[in-house]
Structures are given as C-alpha cells and as structure tokens.
Amino acid sequence: MPYPGGSATTTGIRYQNWFLALQIAYSFFETNRIIFPEAFTDEVNIIDDIKIVHERQTTYFNVKHRSPANNLHWNQSQLNSQSIVKHFKDQHEADENAQIVFVSECNCYLFTEVFHRAKNARTPVDIEKALQSQRCIDFWYEAMDAFGYDDFKLLALAKKVKMRSIPLFEIKKLIEHRFTALGNHKAVANLFYERGSECSADKTRIDKEDINRWLIEDGIHFK
C-alpha cells in the first residue's frame, strides 16, 4: 500500500536500492519485519532513505554511496555539507529510542571508531578513558561542536548510531549467499533489486507477504 511523502534522489540510487534489496533478503527470513523505502517525513520520521520496524524497534538507514571528499572518507566537513549531522541530530531528538545506521562504501572514523569506543563509557565522566587516544578525543570534541551537544547528549546519540561500510559488490554477494543453499540465488537477488526499486519509486512498504508473492509471481521455487 502506498504511503505519503518520500524524497526523490538521484545520487547513489542504485547503491541505495541494492542495499534495500539486502534488507528484503533479511526480511524473507524474519516475521513482522516491515520495510519503508523512501519513508515519509514528519515530526517523528526525519531520515527517509530506509526505515525498518521489527519487534517494536525502529531503525533508520541513511544511505550514501560515497563521500564527496577526495580521500573518499567521511570527515566532519562532509558530514556537515551532506546534512548527515543535521539529520542524525533531528532524528535522535524526534525518537530517542530509534537506531540510526549510516551506510556507505566509504568509512567514517567518527562513527566506526570514536562513537564505537564511546559506547563503552557508562557516564560522561568515563568518556575520555573509553576513547583511549587523543585523536579520538579530538574527534569527540569536534562532534560536540558540530551537533551542539554536551558530553551527556552526544553519548546518548553515540549509543544509537552504527555504521555499515560496505561496497556494492559485497551487498550483492551477501544477498546471494543467504539463498545459495536454497537455489536460484542470483535470480532472487535480481528480483529483490527490481521489486525494491519499484517500491522505492512508489513509496510502498514491504513485508514478508509481499516478498513471498513476488517469488511466486516470478516462478522462483526453492529446493
């Protein structure tokens, strides 16, 4: 069923739709996992690339193919210029229980290292000890300035943010791998990409019933 809203994007749309296909592959093996590609935006939903609701847990995926930086790394400047800082902050403040996942072929030291280390801190007092290195500490203070947060608020955000740094070819292989034992793994991957792209364009939610129907309509049967 179509739902209102959604944002049109051209940059990295193929990458985003292949990552959507991977999420569809995950949902085939789960129950009650609903995917909202190009999710509508309102006072609660800020990040609109992909939203997933599963067992009362909401996860937002911000998908960016590559960093615009020459070194293909997401530094503070790119996070600001691409509105990632703003969207993460707004999303966290709109729903503090939601998980936020940044997906890109390029790595981001702030998310994969600094935030990851900070999660070991029980309180703001423990943050510098958890960060371990001066470089991480410097990045932490830069992030505090960028987000406009104190230690306590940034730690709360860090505990909700994850990153998946994954190249396009690996996304395809991960989809195929999940279905290798069942057969027709390449056909399944292509089907999920095509149908996912259609749902993204039409802003249509996806659940397990939809996935099963697609497989039947495409004549794909498993061993």
Tab-separated table of C-alpha atoms in Angstrom:
chain	number	residue	atom	x	y	z
A	1	MET	CA	0.000	0.000	0.000
A	2	PRO	CA	1.481	3.368	-0.981
A	3	TYR	CA	2.011	5.881	1.785
A	4	PRO	CA	2.523	9.636	1.521
A	5	GLY	CA	5.776	11.549	1.375
A	6	GLY	CA	9.232	10.336	0.457
A	7	SER	CA	12.153	12.113	-1.111
A	8	ALA	CA	13.406	11.811	-4.668
A	9	THR	CA	17.123	11.321	-5.044
A	10	THR	CA	19.359	10.547	-7.976
A	11	THR	CA	22.786	10.340	-6.345
A	12	GLY	CA	23.631	6.797	-5.360
A	13	ILE	CA	20.128	5.499	-6.095
A	14	ARG	CA	21.463	2.216	-7.460
A	15	TYR	CA	23.574	1.695	-4.350
A	16	GLN	CA	20.634	2.530	-2.108
A	17	ASN	CA	18.332	0.129	-3.949
A	18	TRP	CA	20.842	-2.718	-3.736
A	19	PHE	CA	21.096	-2.112	-0.003
A	20	LEU	CA	17.301	-2.134	0.082
A	21	ALA	CA	17.417	-5.499	-1.724
A	22	LEU	CA	19.689	-6.773	1.067
A	23	GLN	CA	17.137	-5.670	3.646
A	24	ILE	CA	14.449	-7.505	1.681
A	25	ALA	CA	16.639	-10.620	1.811
A	26	TYR	CA	16.855	-10.278	5.598
A	27	SER	CA	13.089	-9.862	5.852
A	28	PHE	CA	12.469	-13.113	3.965
A	29	PHE	CA	13.819	-14.967	6.994
A	30	GLU	CA	12.019	-12.830	9.598
A	31	THR	CA	8.434	-12.276	10.622
A	32	ASN	CA	6.809	-8.938	11.338
A	33	ARG	CA	9.703	-7.008	9.797
A	34	ILE	CA	8.306	-4.093	7.796
A	35	ILE	CA	10.444	-2.050	5.398
A	36	PHE	CA	9.582	1.507	4.386
A	37	PRO	CA	11.742	2.561	1.414
A	38	GLU	CA	11.861	6.330	0.933
A	39	ALA	CA	9.993	6.686	4.224
A	40	PHE	CA	7.636	9.616	4.644
A	41	THR	CA	8.945	12.501	6.742
A	42	ASP	CA	7.100	14.195	9.559
A	43	GLU	CA	7.816	15.277	13.126
A	44	VAL	CA	8.915	11.711	14.026
A	45	ASN	CA	10.490	10.420	10.807
A	46	ILE	CA	13.420	12.574	9.680
A	47	ILE	CA	15.745	10.160	7.869
A	48	ASP	CA	13.851	8.945	4.830
A	49	ASP	CA	16.156	6.582	2.874
A	50	ILE	CA	15.023	3.347	4.541
A	51	LYS	CA	13.026	2.786	7.716
A	52	ILE	CA	12.554	-0.668	9.252
A	53	VAL	CA	10.227	-1.628	12.064
A	54	HIS	CA	10.801	-5.014	13.689
A	55	GLU	CA	9.556	-6.202	17.070
A	56	ARG	CA	8.829	-2.651	18.262
A	57	GLN	CA	12.321	-1.482	17.301
A	58	THR	CA	12.642	1.238	14.666
A	59	THR	CA	15.834	1.572	12.646
A	60	TYR	CA	16.610	4.356	10.190
A	61	PHE	CA	19.197	3.809	7.443
A	62	ASN	CA	20.897	6.841	5.928
A	63	VAL	CA	22.452	5.515	2.715
A	64	LYS	CA	25.152	7.484	0.889
A	65	HIS	CA	27.124	5.780	-1.855
A	66	ARG	CA	30.433	7.615	-1.396
A	67	SER	CA	31.870	10.608	0.393
A	68	PRO	CA	32.454	13.680	-1.815
A	69	ALA	CA	35.906	14.075	-0.217
A	70	ASN	CA	38.942	13.392	-2.413
A	71	ASN	CA	40.169	10.750	0.022
A	72	LEU	CA	36.760	9.039	-0.054
A	73	HIS	CA	36.382	9.285	3.705
A	74	TRP	CA	33.547	10.879	5.629
A	75	ASN	CA	35.120	13.584	7.786
A	76	GLN	CA	33.334	16.275	9.763
A	77	SER	CA	33.179	18.631	6.789
A	78	GLN	CA	31.383	16.099	4.573
A	79	LEU	CA	29.056	15.043	7.376
A	80	ASN	CA	28.016	18.674	7.693
A	81	SER	CA	27.800	19.502	3.984
A	82	GLN	CA	25.673	16.432	3.228
A	83	SER	CA	23.318	17.255	6.150
A	84	ILE	CA	24.144	13.977	7.894
A	85	VAL	CA	24.848	15.722	11.197
A	86	LYS	CA	21.573	17.636	10.983
A	87	HIS	CA	19.507	14.581	10.055
A	88	PHE	CA	21.059	12.382	12.749
A	89	LYS	CA	20.527	15.048	15.379
A	90	ASP	CA	16.949	15.773	14.327
A	91	GLN	CA	16.120	12.055	14.107
A	92	HIS	CA	17.586	11.301	17.519
A	93	GLU	CA	15.680	14.166	19.120
A	94	ALA	CA	12.452	13.083	17.411
A	95	ASP	CA	12.782	9.446	18.555
A	96	GLU	CA	15.481	8.739	21.138
A	97	ASN	CA	14.702	5.004	21.092
A	98	ALA	CA	15.378	4.594	17.363
A	99	GLN	CA	18.584	3.112	15.997
A	100	ILE	CA	20.365	5.079	13.258
A	101	VAL	CA	22.634	3.324	10.754
A	102	PHE	CA	24.895	5.139	8.309
A	103	VAL	CA	25.587	3.080	5.181
A	104	SER	CA	28.283	3.893	2.639
A	105	GLU	CA	31.125	2.417	0.632
A	106	CYS	CA	33.369	4.938	2.400
A	107	ASN	CA	34.336	4.721	6.037
A	108	CYS	CA	33.686	7.335	8.718
A	109	TYR	CA	36.141	7.389	11.612
A	110	LEU	CA	33.724	9.300	13.837
A	111	PHE	CA	31.088	6.560	13.660
A	112	THR	CA	33.165	3.389	13.320
A	113	GLU	CA	35.851	4.246	15.856
A	114	VAL	CA	35.035	7.259	18.052
A	115	PHE	CA	31.355	6.545	18.657
A	116	HIS	CA	32.094	2.823	18.883
A	117	ARG	CA	34.641	3.386	21.666
A	118	ALA	CA	32.450	5.932	23.440
A	119	LYS	CA	29.724	3.311	23.852
A	120	ASN	CA	31.904	1.643	26.474
A	121	ALA	CA	31.527	4.685	28.725
A	122	ARG	CA	28.856	4.299	31.367
A	123	THR	CA	28.739	8.019	32.126
A	124	PRO	CA	30.200	11.185	30.560
A	125	VAL	CA	32.961	11.054	33.189
A	126	ASP	CA	34.253	7.835	31.600
A	127	ILE	CA	34.302	9.114	28.007
A	128	GLU	CA	37.938	10.164	27.643
A	129	LYS	CA	39.080	6.898	29.215
A	130	ALA	CA	36.838	4.942	26.837
A	131	LEU	CA	38.111	6.863	23.805
A	132	GLN	CA	41.689	5.860	24.723
A	133	SER	CA	43.567	8.065	22.235
A	134	GLN	CA	43.993	11.816	21.879
A	135	ARG	CA	42.900	11.589	18.239
A	136	CYS	CA	39.568	10.076	19.277
A	137	ILE	CA	39.178	12.693	21.995
A	138	ASP	CA	39.792	15.490	19.472
A	139	PHE	CA	37.180	13.993	17.131
A	140	TRP	CA	34.756	13.753	20.042
A	141	TYR	CA	35.064	17.456	20.837
A	142	GLU	CA	34.685	18.341	17.157
A	143	ALA	CA	31.489	16.294	17.099
A	144	MET	CA	30.241	18.064	20.220
A	145	ASP	CA	30.614	21.377	18.404
A	146	ALA	CA	29.007	20.055	15.205
A	147	PHE	CA	25.971	18.570	16.963
A	148	GLY	CA	25.739	21.318	19.564
A	149	TYR	CA	25.674	18.678	22.310
A	150	ASP	CA	27.393	18.298	25.652
A	151	ASP	CA	29.074	15.001	26.642
A	152	PHE	CA	25.884	13.537	28.049
A	153	LYS	CA	23.772	14.209	24.948
A	154	LEU	CA	26.454	13.126	22.471
A	155	LEU	CA	26.990	9.879	24.397
A	156	ALA	CA	23.268	9.161	24.191
A	157	LEU	CA	23.408	9.696	20.427
A	158	ALA	CA	26.587	7.624	20.026
A	159	LYS	CA	24.885	4.663	21.667
A	160	LYS	CA	22.179	4.773	18.981
A	161	VAL	CA	24.408	5.218	15.918
A	162	LYS	CA	26.065	2.443	13.914
A	163	MET	CA	27.774	2.299	10.547
A	164	ARG	CA	27.987	-0.268	7.777
A	165	SER	CA	30.854	0.434	5.417
A	166	ILE	CA	30.101	-1.942	2.594
A	167	PRO	CA	30.958	-1.924	-1.141
A	168	LEU	CA	28.297	-2.553	-3.747
A	169	PHE	CA	29.718	-5.893	-4.915
A	170	GLU	CA	29.641	-7.199	-1.334
A	171	ILE	CA	25.992	-6.222	-0.938
A	172	LYS	CA	25.135	-8.348	-3.966
A	173	LYS	CA	27.197	-11.264	-2.672
A	174	LEU	CA	25.547	-11.085	0.751
A	175	ILE	CA	22.111	-11.395	-0.853
A	176	GLU	CA	23.181	-14.352	-2.981
A	177	HIS	CA	24.913	-16.038	-0.043
A	178	ARG	CA	21.728	-16.110	2.012
A	179	PHE	CA	19.959	-18.048	-0.727
A	180	THR	CA	22.774	-20.249	-2.075
A	181	ALA	CA	21.598	-23.312	-0.153
A	182	LEU	CA	18.011	-22.775	-1.327
A	183	GLY	CA	18.881	-22.343	-5.004
A	184	ASN	CA	18.130	-19.608	-7.563
A	185	HIS	CA	20.276	-17.190	-5.568
A	186	LYS	CA	21.180	-14.919	-8.500
A	187	ALA	CA	17.563	-14.742	-9.684
A	188	VAL	CA	16.456	-13.902	-6.152
A	189	ALA	CA	18.998	-11.083	-5.862
A	190	ASN	CA	17.891	-9.552	-9.166
A	191	LEU	CA	14.214	-9.911	-8.247
A	192	PHE	CA	14.680	-8.204	-4.894
A	193	TYR	CA	16.590	-5.364	-6.552
A	194	GLU	CA	13.933	-4.848	-9.242
A	195	ARG	CA	10.937	-5.035	-6.923
A	196	GLY	CA	12.708	-2.999	-4.258
A	197	SER	CA	13.441	-0.283	-6.810
A	198	GLU	CA	9.771	-0.203	-7.783
A	199	CYS	CA	8.682	0.076	-4.164
A	200	SER	CA	11.223	2.827	-3.565
A	201	ALA	CA	9.934	4.795	-6.549
A	202	ASP	CA	6.311	4.268	-5.492
A	203	LYS	CA	6.997	4.761	-1.761
A	204	THR	CA	5.429	1.390	-0.967
A	205	ARG	CA	6.029	-0.556	2.218
A	206	ILE	CA	7.365	-4.119	2.045
A	207	ASP	CA	6.636	-7.076	4.323
A	208	LYS	CA	7.124	-10.847	4.162
A	209	GLU	CA	3.800	-11.427	2.406
A	210	ASP	CA	4.899	-9.111	-0.402
A	211	ILE	CA	8.224	-10.946	-0.736
A	212	ASN	CA	6.568	-14.363	-0.891
A	213	ARG	CA	4.148	-13.085	-3.525
A	214	TRP	CA	6.991	-11.742	-5.679
A	215	LEU	CA	8.754	-15.110	-5.609
A	216	ILE	CA	5.577	-16.925	-6.686
A	217	GLU	CA	4.832	-14.399	-9.433
A	218	ASP	CA	8.389	-14.731	-10.752
A	219	GLY	CA	8.236	-18.525	-10.721
A	220	ILE	CA	11.103	-18.885	-8.255
A	221	HIS	CA	10.977	-22.051	-6.191
A	222	PHE	CA	13.412	-23.307	-3.602
A	223	LYS	CA	14.801	-26.777	-3.038
